[in-house]
PDB file of N, CA and C in Angstrom:
ATOM      1  N   GLU A   1     -85.351 -21.893 110.643  1.00 84.00           N
ATOM      2  CA  GLU A   1     -84.491 -21.644 109.694  1.00 84.00           C
ATOM      3  C   GLU A   1     -83.008 -22.084 110.122  1.00 84.00           C
ATOM      4  N   VAL A   2     -82.638 -21.950 111.138  1.00 89.00           N
ATOM      5  CA  VAL A   2     -81.287 -22.150 111.775  1.00 89.00           C
ATOM      6  C   VAL A   2     -81.083 -23.704 111.825  1.00 89.00           C
ATOM      7  N   LYS A   3     -82.350 -24.386 112.174  1.00 90.00           N
ATOM      8  CA  LYS A   3     -82.454 -25.794 112.264  1.00 90.00           C
ATOM      9  C   LYS A   3     -82.249 -26.410 110.972  1.00 90.00           C
ATOM     10  N   LYS A   4     -82.811 -25.980 109.894  1.00 91.00           N
ATOM     11  CA  LYS A   4     -82.504 -26.393 108.520  1.00 91.00           C
ATOM     12  C   LYS A   4     -81.039 -26.352 108.220  1.00 91.00           C
ATOM     13  N   TYR A   5     -80.425 -25.199 108.399  1.00 92.00           N
ATOM     14  CA  TYR A   5     -78.934 -24.981 108.256  1.00 92.00           C
ATOM     15  C   TYR A   5     -78.180 -26.035 108.727  1.00 92.00           C
ATOM     16  N   PHE A   6     -78.364 -26.206 110.151  1.00 92.00           N
ATOM     17  CA  PHE A   6     -77.497 -27.087 110.830  1.00 92.00           C
ATOM     18  C   PHE A   6     -77.738 -28.567 110.432  1.00 92.00           C
ATOM     19  N   ALA A   7     -79.032 -28.824 109.944  1.00 91.00           N
ATOM     20  CA  ALA A   7     -79.317 -30.228 109.340  1.00 91.00           C
ATOM     21  C   ALA A   7     -78.476 -30.399 108.084  1.00 91.00           C
ATOM     22  N   LYS A   8     -78.499 -29.213 107.298  1.00 93.00           N
ATOM     23  CA  LYS A   8     -77.650 -29.487 105.893  1.00 93.00           C
ATOM     24  C   LYS A   8     -76.134 -29.470 106.309  1.00 93.00           C
ATOM     25  N   VAL A   9     -75.630 -28.765 107.146  1.00 93.00           N
ATOM     26  CA  VAL A   9     -74.231 -29.012 107.505  1.00 93.00           C
ATOM     27  C   VAL A   9     -73.818 -30.282 107.982  1.00 93.00           C
ATOM     28  N   GLU A  10     -74.911 -30.865 108.836  1.00 91.00           N
ATOM     29  CA  GLU A  10     -74.701 -32.149 109.390  1.00 91.00           C
ATOM     30  C   GLU A  10     -74.587 -33.256 108.341  1.00 91.00           C
ATOM     31  N   LYS A  11     -75.578 -33.252 107.348  1.00 91.00           N
ATOM     32  CA  LYS A  11     -75.623 -34.049 106.222  1.00 91.00           C
ATOM     33  C   LYS A  11     -74.445 -33.940 105.381  1.00 91.00           C
ATOM     34  N   THR A  12     -73.775 -32.807 105.043  1.00 93.00           N
ATOM     35  CA  THR A  12     -72.607 -32.481 104.168  1.00 93.00           C
ATOM     36  C   THR A  12     -71.385 -33.227 105.120  1.00 93.00           C
ATOM     37  N   ILE A  13     -71.309 -32.999 106.368  1.00 91.00           N
ATOM     38  CA  ILE A  13     -70.188 -33.646 107.113  1.00 91.00           C
ATOM     39  C   ILE A  13     -70.297 -35.246 107.133  1.00 91.00           C
ATOM     40  N   VAL A  14     -71.505 -35.695 107.427  1.00 86.00           N
ATOM     41  CA  VAL A  14     -71.657 -37.149 107.540  1.00 86.00           C
ATOM     42  C   VAL A  14     -71.339 -37.766 106.152  1.00 86.00           C
ATOM     43  N   ARG A  15     -71.773 -37.087 105.148  1.00 89.00           N
ATOM     44  CA  ARG A  15     -71.620 -37.626 103.773  1.00 89.00           C
ATOM     45  C   ARG A  15     -70.086 -37.647 103.510  1.00 89.00           C
ATOM     46  N   GLN A  16     -69.454 -36.603 103.794  1.00 91.00           N
ATOM     47  CA  GLN A  16     -68.071 -36.500 103.534  1.00 91.00           C
ATOM     48  C   GLN A  16     -67.101 -37.491 104.284  1.00 91.00           C
ATOM     49  N   GLN A  17     -67.620 -37.849 105.501  1.00 87.00           N
ATOM     50  CA  GLN A  17     -67.059 -38.826 106.227  1.00 87.00           C
ATOM     51  C   GLN A  17     -66.985 -40.220 105.769  1.00 87.00           C
ATOM     52  N   VAL A  18     -68.273 -40.484 105.278  1.00 82.00           N
ATOM     53  CA  VAL A  18     -68.622 -41.811 104.663  1.00 82.00           C
ATOM     54  C   VAL A  18     -67.664 -41.791 103.229  1.00 82.00           C
ATOM     55  N   ILE A  19     -67.685 -40.813 102.596  1.00 87.00           N
ATOM     56  CA  ILE A  19     -66.862 -40.845 101.220  1.00 87.00           C
ATOM     57  C   ILE A  19     -65.421 -41.050 101.643  1.00 87.00           C
ATOM     58  N   ASP A  20     -64.894 -40.557 102.689  1.00 89.00           N
ATOM     59  CA  ASP A  20     -63.531 -40.573 103.123  1.00 89.00           C
ATOM     60  C   ASP A  20     -63.123 -41.951 103.746  1.00 89.00           C
ATOM     61  N   GLY A  21     -64.220 -42.732 104.164  1.00 86.00           N
ATOM     62  CA  GLY A  21     -63.879 -44.215 104.682  1.00 86.00           C
ATOM     63  C   GLY A  21     -63.919 -44.011 106.198  1.00 86.00           C
ATOM     64  N   LYS A  22     -64.242 -42.832 106.739  1.00 88.00           N
ATOM     65  CA  LYS A  22     -64.231 -42.655 108.104  1.00 88.00           C
ATOM     66  C   LYS A  22     -65.470 -43.474 108.859  1.00 88.00           C
ATOM     67  N   PRO A  23     -65.300 -43.943 110.119  1.00 85.00           N
ATOM     68  CA  PRO A  23     -66.413 -44.507 110.722  1.00 85.00           C
ATOM     69  C   PRO A  23     -67.670 -43.634 110.647  1.00 85.00           C
ATOM     70  N   ARG A  24     -68.939 -44.335 110.880  1.00 80.00           N
ATOM     71  CA  ARG A  24     -70.093 -43.612 110.810  1.00 80.00           C
ATOM     72  C   ARG A  24     -70.298 -43.074 112.191  1.00 80.00           C
ATOM     73  N   ILE A  25     -71.425 -42.472 112.331  1.00 78.00           N
ATOM     74  CA  ILE A  25     -71.683 -41.479 113.819  1.00 78.00           C
ATOM     75  C   ILE A  25     -72.052 -42.798 114.717  1.00 78.00           C
ATOM     76  N   ASP A  26     -72.580 -43.803 114.254  1.00 78.00           N
ATOM     77  CA  ASP A  26     -72.640 -44.869 115.326  1.00 78.00           C
ATOM     78  C   ASP A  26     -71.483 -45.784 115.676  1.00 78.00           C
ATOM     79  N   GLY A  27     -70.399 -45.459 115.041  1.00 81.00           N
ATOM     80  CA  GLY A  27     -69.078 -46.193 115.145  1.00 81.00           C
ATOM     81  C   GLY A  27     -68.707 -47.396 114.348  1.00 81.00           C
ATOM     82  N   ARG A  28     -69.759 -47.640 113.550  1.00 81.00           N
ATOM     83  CA  ARG A  28     -69.590 -48.805 112.534  1.00 81.00           C
ATOM     84  C   ARG A  28     -68.666 -48.201 111.397  1.00 81.00           C
ATOM     85  N   ASP A  29     -67.865 -49.187 111.085  1.00 80.00           N
ATOM     86  CA  ASP A  29     -66.898 -48.859 109.636  1.00 80.00           C
ATOM     87  C   ASP A  29     -67.774 -48.948 108.444  1.00 80.00           C
ATOM     88  N   ASN A  30     -67.289 -48.694 107.423  1.00 76.00           N
ATOM     89  CA  ASN A  30     -68.163 -48.688 106.181  1.00 76.00           C
ATOM     90  C   ASN A  30     -68.182 -50.033 105.580  1.00 76.00           C
ATOM     91  N   LYS A  31     -67.747 -51.005 106.160  1.00 80.00           N
ATOM     92  CA  LYS A  31     -67.932 -52.348 105.660  1.00 80.00           C
ATOM     93  C   LYS A  31     -68.868 -53.265 106.491  1.00 80.00           C
ATOM     94  N   THR A  32     -69.247 -52.762 107.594  1.00 80.00           N
ATOM     95  CA  THR A  32     -69.869 -53.561 108.636  1.00 80.00           C
ATOM     96  C   THR A  32     -71.289 -53.527 108.093  1.00 80.00           C
ATOM     97  N   VAL A  33     -72.083 -54.655 107.999  1.00 80.00           N
ATOM     98  CA  VAL A  33     -73.489 -54.671 107.636  1.00 80.00           C
ATOM     99  C   VAL A  33     -74.322 -55.366 108.795  1.00 80.00           C
ATOM    100  N   ARG A  34     -75.231 -54.482 109.141  1.00 84.00           N
ATOM    101  CA  ARG A  34     -76.291 -54.889 110.434  1.00 84.00           C
ATOM    102  C   ARG A  34     -77.012 -56.072 109.811  1.00 84.00           C
ATOM    103  N   PRO A  35     -77.188 -57.189 110.782  1.00 90.00           N
ATOM    104  CA  PRO A  35     -78.123 -58.133 110.430  1.00 90.00           C
ATOM    105  C   PRO A  35     -79.501 -57.732 110.118  1.00 90.00           C
ATOM    106  N   ILE A  36     -80.218 -58.443 109.372  1.00 92.00           N
ATOM    107  CA  ILE A  36     -81.683 -58.015 109.003  1.00 92.00           C
ATOM    108  C   ILE A  36     -82.533 -59.279 109.444  1.00 92.00           C
ATOM    109  N   GLU A  37     -83.621 -58.783 110.043  1.00 95.00           N
ATOM    110  CA  GLU A  37     -84.723 -59.852 110.594  1.00 95.00           C
ATOM    111  C   GLU A  37     -85.860 -59.638 109.497  1.00 95.00           C
ATOM    112  N   VAL A  38     -86.218 -60.842 109.242  1.00 95.00           N
ATOM    113  CA  VAL A  38     -87.568 -60.916 108.373  1.00 95.00           C
ATOM    114  C   VAL A  38     -88.516 -61.837 108.859  1.00 95.00           C
ATOM    115  N   GLU A  39     -89.847 -61.212 108.929  1.00 95.00           N
ATOM    116  CA  GLU A  39     -90.904 -61.964 109.430  1.00 95.00           C
ATOM    117  C   GLU A  39     -91.935 -61.959 108.286  1.00 95.00           C
ATOM    118  N   VAL A  40     -92.354 -63.118 107.833  1.00 95.00           N
ATOM    119  CA  VAL A  40     -93.223 -63.337 106.784  1.00 95.00           C
ATOM    120  C   VAL A  40     -94.759 -63.533 107.119  1.00 95.00           C
ATOM    121  N   GLY A  41     -95.641 -63.186 106.269  1.00 94.00           N
ATOM    122  CA  GLY A  41     -97.142 -63.423 106.615  1.00 94.00           C
ATOM    123  C   GLY A  41     -97.553 -62.751 107.755  1.00 94.00           C
ATOM    124  N   VAL A  42     -97.218 -61.434 107.835  1.00 94.00           N
ATOM    125  CA  VAL A  42     -97.658 -60.434 108.970  1.00 94.00           C
ATOM    126  C   VAL A  42     -98.865 -59.897 108.874  1.00 94.00           C
ATOM    127  N   LEU A  43     -99.537 -59.787 107.474  1.00 92.00           N
ATOM    128  CA  LEU A  43    -100.902 -59.415 107.333  1.00 92.00           C
ATOM    129  C   LEU A  43    -101.772 -60.508 106.695  1.00 92.00           C
ATOM    130  N   PRO A  44    -102.893 -60.772 107.257  1.00 89.00           N
ATOM    131  CA  PRO A  44    -103.574 -62.022 106.703  1.00 89.00           C
ATOM    132  C   PRO A  44    -104.486 -61.774 105.483  1.00 89.00           C
ATOM    133  N   SER A  45    -104.777 -60.405 105.087  1.00 88.00           N
ATOM    134  CA  SER A  45    -105.557 -60.246 103.983  1.00 88.00           C
ATOM    135  C   SER A  45    -104.943 -60.039 102.716  1.00 88.00           C
ATOM    136  N   THR A  46    -103.595 -60.035 102.754  1.00 88.00           N
ATOM    137  CA  THR A  46    -102.988 -59.951 101.437  1.00 88.00           C
ATOM    138  C   THR A  46    -102.237 -61.315 100.862  1.00 88.00           C
ATOM    139  N   HIS A  47    -101.991 -61.357  99.644  1.00 90.00           N
ATOM    140  CA  HIS A  47    -101.334 -62.687  99.029  1.00 90.00           C
ATOM    141  C   HIS A  47    -100.104 -62.723  99.574  1.00 90.00           C
ATOM    142  N   GLY A  48     -99.266 -61.817 100.222  1.00 92.00           N
ATOM    143  CA  GLY A  48     -98.065 -62.012 100.582  1.00 92.00           C
ATOM    144  C   GLY A  48     -97.661 -60.528 101.533  1.00 92.00           C
ATOM    145  N   SER A  49     -96.826 -60.726 102.567  1.00 93.00           N
ATOM    146  CA  SER A  49     -96.677 -59.713 103.329  1.00 93.00           C
ATOM    147  C   SER A  49     -95.273 -60.039 104.185  1.00 93.00           C
ATOM    148  N   ALA A  50     -94.501 -59.133 104.379  1.00 93.00           N
ATOM    149  CA  ALA A  50     -93.121 -59.390 105.100  1.00 93.00           C
ATOM    150  C   ALA A  50     -92.871 -58.103 105.872  1.00 93.00           C
ATOM    151  N   LEU A  51     -92.292 -58.200 107.002  1.00 93.00           N
ATOM    152  CA  LEU A  51     -91.738 -57.191 107.965  1.00 93.00           C
ATOM    153  C   LEU A  51     -90.188 -57.205 107.916  1.00 93.00           C
ATOM    154  N   PHE A  52     -89.508 -56.375 107.340  1.00 93.00           N
ATOM    155  CA  PHE A  52     -88.188 -56.381 107.505  1.00 93.00           C
ATOM    156  C   PHE A  52     -87.603 -55.372 108.683  1.00 93.00           C
ATOM    157  N   THR A  53     -86.643 -55.707 109.354  1.00 93.00           N
ATOM    158  CA  THR A  53     -86.208 -54.750 110.459  1.00 93.00           C
ATOM    159  C   THR A  53     -84.683 -54.984 110.454  1.00 93.00           C
ATOM    160  N   ARG A  54     -83.891 -53.867 110.532  1.00 89.00           N
ATOM    161  CA  ARG A  54     -82.325 -53.631 110.616  1.00 89.00           C
ATOM    162  C   ARG A  54     -82.355 -52.550 111.423  1.00 89.00           C
ATOM    163  N   GLY A  55     -81.774 -53.037 112.647  1.00 84.00           N
ATOM    164  CA  GLY A  55     -81.490 -51.846 113.728  1.00 84.00           C
ATOM    165  C   GLY A  55     -82.793 -51.224 114.063  1.00 84.00           C
ATOM    166  N   GLU A  56     -82.748 -50.023 114.012  1.00 83.00           N
ATOM    167  CA  GLU A  56     -84.024 -49.297 114.438  1.00 83.00           C
ATOM    168  C   GLU A  56     -85.085 -49.024 113.205  1.00 83.00           C
ATOM    169  N   THR A  57     -84.687 -49.489 111.910  1.00 86.00           N
ATOM    170  CA  THR A  57     -85.420 -49.207 110.651  1.00 86.00           C
ATOM    171  C   THR A  57     -86.246 -50.384 110.170  1.00 86.00           C
ATOM    172  N   GLN A  58     -87.467 -50.058 109.904  1.00 89.00           N
ATOM    173  CA  GLN A  58     -88.312 -51.008 109.647  1.00 89.00           C
ATOM    174  C   GLN A  58     -89.187 -50.881 108.338  1.00 89.00           C
ATOM    175  N   ALA A  59     -89.361 -51.890 107.640  1.00 90.00           N
ATOM    176  CA  ALA A  59     -90.204 -51.588 106.416  1.00 90.00           C
ATOM    177  C   ALA A  59     -91.223 -52.804 106.241  1.00 90.00           C
ATOM    178  N   ILE A  60     -92.364 -52.509 105.897  1.00 90.00           N
ATOM    179  CA  ILE A  60     -93.535 -53.564 105.612  1.00 90.00           C
ATOM    180  C   ILE A  60     -93.828 -53.576 104.135  1.00 90.00           C
ATOM    181  N   VAL A  61     -93.714 -54.923 103.617  1.00 90.00           N
ATOM    182  CA  VAL A  61     -93.977 -54.996 102.254  1.00 90.00           C
ATOM    183  C   VAL A  61     -95.249 -55.869 101.942  1.00 90.00           C
ATOM    184  N   THR A  62     -96.211 -55.653 101.162  1.00 90.00           N
ATOM    185  CA  THR A  62     -97.228 -56.227 100.908  1.00 90.00           C
ATOM    186  C   THR A  62     -97.369 -56.490  99.325  1.00 90.00           C
ATOM    187  N   THR A  63     -98.029 -57.846  98.980  1.00 88.00           N
ATOM    188  CA  THR A  63     -98.304 -58.293  97.626  1.00 88.00           C
ATOM    189  C   THR A  63     -99.684 -58.612  97.546  1.00 88.00           C
ATOM    190  N   THR A  64    -100.486 -58.040  96.715  1.00 85.00           N
ATOM    191  CA  THR A  64    -101.736 -58.362  96.199  1.00 85.00           C
ATOM    192  C   THR A  64    -101.645 -58.784  94.676  1.00 85.00           C
ATOM    193  N   LEU A  65    -102.319 -59.767  94.532  1.00 87.00           N
ATOM    194  CA  LEU A  65    -102.299 -60.211  93.037  1.00 87.00           C
ATOM    195  C   LEU A  65    -103.620 -59.697  92.364  1.00 87.00           C
ATOM    196  N   GLY A  66    -103.618 -59.468  91.210  1.00 86.00           N
ATOM    197  CA  GLY A  66    -104.894 -58.976  90.364  1.00 86.00           C
ATOM    198  C   GLY A  66    -104.891 -59.638  89.028  1.00 86.00           C
ATOM    199  N   THR A  67    -105.928 -59.284  88.364  1.00 89.00           N
ATOM    200  CA  THR A  67    -106.196 -59.740  86.936  1.00 89.00           C
ATOM    201  C   THR A  67    -105.695 -58.731  85.839  1.00 89.00           C
ATOM    202  N   ALA A  68    -105.680 -59.087  84.756  1.00 87.00           N
ATOM    203  CA  ALA A  68    -105.457 -57.985  83.583  1.00 87.00           C
ATOM    204  C   ALA A  68    -106.395 -56.674  83.731  1.00 87.00           C
ATOM    205  N   ARG A  69    -107.423 -56.963  84.318  1.00 90.00           N
ATOM    206  CA  ARG A  69    -108.243 -55.610  84.462  1.00 90.00           C
ATOM    207  C   ARG A  69    -107.787 -54.632  85.544  1.00 90.00           C
ATOM    208  N   ASP A  70    -106.917 -55.165  86.382  1.00 89.00           N
ATOM    209  CA  ASP A  70    -106.392 -54.346  87.391  1.00 89.00           C
ATOM    210  C   ASP A  70    -105.058 -53.573  87.043  1.00 89.00           C
ATOM    211  N   MET A  71    -104.811 -53.602  85.851  1.00 90.00           N
ATOM    212  CA  MET A  71    -103.493 -53.005  85.563  1.00 90.00           C
ATOM    213  C   MET A  71    -103.761 -51.315  85.591  1.00 90.00           C
ATOM    214  N   GLN A  72    -102.418 -50.699  85.879  1.00 89.00           N
ATOM    215  CA  GLN A  72    -102.666 -49.424  86.103  1.00 89.00           C
ATOM    216  C   GLN A  72    -102.425 -48.658  84.670  1.00 89.00           C
ATOM    217  N   ILE A  73    -103.444 -47.648  84.532  1.00 91.00           N
ATOM    218  CA  ILE A  73    -103.426 -46.991  83.146  1.00 91.00           C
ATOM    219  C   ILE A  73    -102.774 -45.886  83.341  1.00 91.00           C
ATOM    220  N   ILE A  74    -101.649 -45.591  82.408  1.00 91.00           N
ATOM    221  CA  ILE A  74    -100.701 -44.566  82.502  1.00 91.00           C
ATOM    222  C   ILE A  74    -101.056 -43.761  81.142  1.00 91.00           C
ATOM    223  N   ASP A  75    -101.233 -42.527  81.514  1.00 93.00           N
ATOM    224  CA  ASP A  75    -101.411 -41.424  80.463  1.00 93.00           C
ATOM    225  C   ASP A  75    -100.294 -40.732  80.339  1.00 93.00           C
ATOM    226  N   ALA A  76     -99.510 -41.056  79.289  1.00 91.00           N
ATOM    227  CA  ALA A  76     -98.163 -40.293  79.126  1.00 91.00           C
ATOM    228  C   ALA A  76     -98.163 -39.613  77.772  1.00 91.00           C
ATOM    229  N   LEU A  77     -97.138 -38.743  77.706  1.00 93.00           N
ATOM    230  CA  LEU A  77     -97.110 -37.992  76.281  1.00 93.00           C
ATOM    231  C   LEU A  77     -96.860 -38.992  75.122  1.00 93.00           C
ATOM    232  N   GLU A  78     -96.323 -40.100  75.345  1.00 92.00           N
ATOM    233  CA  GLU A  78     -96.514 -41.030  74.146  1.00 92.00           C
ATOM    234  C   GLU A  78     -97.842 -41.715  73.851  1.00 92.00           C
ATOM    235  N   GLY A  79     -98.822 -41.444  74.845  1.00 93.00           N
ATOM    236  CA  GLY A  79    -100.011 -41.977  74.468  1.00 93.00           C
ATOM    237  C   GLY A  79    -100.456 -42.932  75.929  1.00 93.00           C
ATOM    238  N   GLU A  80    -101.395 -43.556  75.845  1.00 94.00           N
ATOM    239  CA  GLU A  80    -101.978 -44.422  77.023  1.00 94.00           C
ATOM    240  C   GLU A  80    -101.421 -45.853  76.847  1.00 94.00           C
ATOM    241  N   ARG A  81    -100.929 -46.293  78.101  1.00 93.00           N
ATOM    242  CA  ARG A  81    -100.620 -47.686  78.203  1.00 93.00           C
ATOM    243  C   ARG A  81    -100.933 -48.172  79.499  1.00 93.00           C
ATOM    244  N   LYS A  82    -100.657 -49.515  79.510  1.00 92.00           N
ATOM    245  CA  LYS A  82    -101.206 -50.296  80.837  1.00 92.00           C
ATOM    246  C   LYS A  82    -100.087 -50.886  81.275  1.00 92.00           C
ATOM    247  N   ASP A  83     -99.751 -50.901  82.664  1.00 90.00           N
ATOM    248  CA  ASP A  83     -98.746 -51.489  83.321  1.00 90.00           C
ATOM    249  C   ASP A  83     -99.208 -52.571  84.435  1.00 90.00           C
ATOM    250  N   PRO A  84     -98.643 -53.859  84.190  1.00 88.00           N
ATOM    251  CA  PRO A  84     -99.344 -54.601  85.093  1.00 88.00           C
ATOM    252  C   PRO A  84     -98.751 -54.888  86.434  1.00 88.00           C
ATOM    253  N   PHE A  85     -97.693 -53.989  86.546  1.00 84.00           N
ATOM    254  CA  PHE A  85     -96.876 -53.949  87.865  1.00 84.00           C
ATOM    255  C   PHE A  85     -96.995 -52.717  88.623  1.00 84.00           C
ATOM    256  N   LEU A  86     -97.513 -52.456  89.617  1.00 77.00           N
ATOM    257  CA  LEU A  86     -97.614 -51.141  90.381  1.00 77.00           C
ATOM    258  C   LEU A  86     -96.869 -51.308  91.609  1.00 77.00           C
ATOM    259  N   PHE A  87     -95.698 -50.400  91.970  1.00 75.00           N
ATOM    260  CA  PHE A  87     -94.998 -50.281  92.955  1.00 75.00           C
ATOM    261  C   PHE A  87     -95.111 -49.015  93.699  1.00 75.00           C
ATOM    262  N   HIS A  88     -95.516 -49.070  94.978  1.00 73.00           N
ATOM    263  CA  HIS A  88     -95.849 -47.794  95.628  1.00 73.00           C
ATOM    264  C   HIS A  88     -94.802 -47.666  96.823  1.00 73.00           C
ATOM    265  N   TYR A  89     -94.059 -46.670  96.898  1.00 71.00           N
ATOM    266  CA  TYR A  89     -93.144 -46.566  98.116  1.00 71.00           C
ATOM    267  C   TYR A  89     -93.536 -45.423  98.961  1.00 71.00           C
ATOM    268  N   ASN A  90     -93.851 -45.447 100.188  1.00 70.00           N
ATOM    269  CA  ASN A  90     -94.112 -44.362 101.064  1.00 70.00           C
ATOM    270  C   ASN A  90     -93.187 -44.141 101.959  1.00 70.00           C
ATOM    271  N   LYS A  91     -92.345 -43.298 101.899  1.00 67.00           N
ATOM    272  CA  LYS A  91     -91.192 -43.199 102.952  1.00 67.00           C
ATOM    273  C   LYS A  91     -91.619 -42.481 104.038  1.00 67.00           C
ATOM    274  N   LYS A  92     -91.647 -42.909 105.088  1.00 65.00           N
ATOM    275  CA  LYS A  92     -92.006 -42.292 106.511  1.00 65.00           C
ATOM    276  C   LYS A  92     -90.937 -42.129 107.353  1.00 65.00           C
ATOM    277  N   LYS A  93     -90.617 -41.041 107.896  1.00 60.00           N
ATOM    278  CA  LYS A  93     -89.491 -41.053 108.956  1.00 60.00           C
ATOM    279  C   LYS A  93     -90.132 -40.780 110.340  1.00 60.00           C
ATOM    280  N   THR A  94     -89.824 -41.739 111.191  1.00 59.00           N
ATOM    281  CA  THR A  94     -90.381 -41.653 112.491  1.00 59.00           C
ATOM    282  C   THR A  94     -89.130 -41.089 113.388  1.00 59.00           C
ATOM    283  N   GLU A  95     -89.393 -40.307 114.405  1.00 59.00           N
ATOM    284  CA  GLU A  95     -88.555 -39.913 115.306  1.00 59.00           C
ATOM    285  C   GLU A  95     -88.876 -40.547 116.724  1.00 59.00           C
ATOM    286  N   ARG A  96     -87.854 -40.828 117.386  1.00 57.00           N
ATOM    287  CA  ARG A  96     -88.017 -41.271 118.601  1.00 57.00           C
ATOM    288  C   ARG A  96     -88.030 -40.121 119.618  1.00 57.00           C
ATOM    289  N   LYS A  97     -89.088 -40.004 120.607  1.00 55.00           N
ATOM    290  CA  LYS A  97     -89.206 -38.989 121.504  1.00 55.00           C
ATOM    291  C   LYS A  97     -88.276 -39.315 123.006  1.00 55.00           C
ATOM    292  N   LYS A  98     -87.536 -38.620 123.223  1.00 53.00           N
ATOM    293  CA  LYS A  98     -86.685 -38.775 124.539  1.00 53.00           C
ATOM    294  C   LYS A  98     -87.726 -38.487 125.692  1.00 53.00           C
ATOM    295  N   LYS A  99     -87.696 -39.459 126.621  1.00 54.00           N
ATOM    296  CA  LYS A  99     -88.415 -39.291 127.787  1.00 54.00           C
ATOM    297  C   LYS A  99     -87.573 -38.381 128.771  1.00 54.00           C
ATOM    298  N   LYS A 100     -88.694 -37.462 129.404  1.00 55.00           N
ATOM    299  CA  LYS A 100     -87.897 -36.597 130.321  1.00 55.00           C
ATOM    300  C   LYS A 100     -87.880 -37.162 131.506  1.00 55.00           C
ATOM    301  N   LYS A 101     -86.665 -36.969 132.122  1.00 56.00           N
ATOM    302  CA  LYS A 101     -86.531 -37.239 133.497  1.00 56.00           C
ATOM    303  C   LYS A 101     -87.097 -36.581 134.553  1.00 56.00           C
ATOM    304  N   ARG A 102     -87.843 -37.102 135.423  1.00 54.00           N
ATOM    305  CA  ARG A 102     -88.493 -36.298 136.323  1.00 54.00           C
ATOM    306  C   ARG A 102     -87.501 -36.178 137.508  1.00 54.00           C
ATOM    307  N   LYS A 103     -87.679 -34.897 138.169  1.00 59.00           N
ATOM    308  CA  LYS A 103     -86.928 -34.499 139.341  1.00 59.00           C
ATOM    309  C   LYS A 103     -87.850 -34.504 140.400  1.00 59.00           C
ATOM    310  N   TYR A 104     -87.631 -35.266 141.381  1.00 52.00           N
ATOM    311  CA  TYR A 104     -88.329 -35.347 142.619  1.00 52.00           C
ATOM    312  C   TYR A 104     -87.652 -34.530 143.823  1.00 52.00           C
TER     313      TYR A 104
END
């Protein structure tokens, strides 16, 4: 519970610093954009794929083409409709584990 409280306080402080135009935690100003690396064709069985890397953040994107029969059926309050475009976003946060230093 204490850990959640500190995470909330940290988020509030960091957000306020960004709004105030102060440097980020890593020292970058609010105008610096890190370069992005793109590698395409990373997965062989899809119609298209790419790996985007910026700093320690990575995103893999895939595209698979289908026919009209592959459309997503959406059952909404207004009635049923079909959507030819399906976008799925799975946000996964990975944490680095710090290596413990051995004492000899």
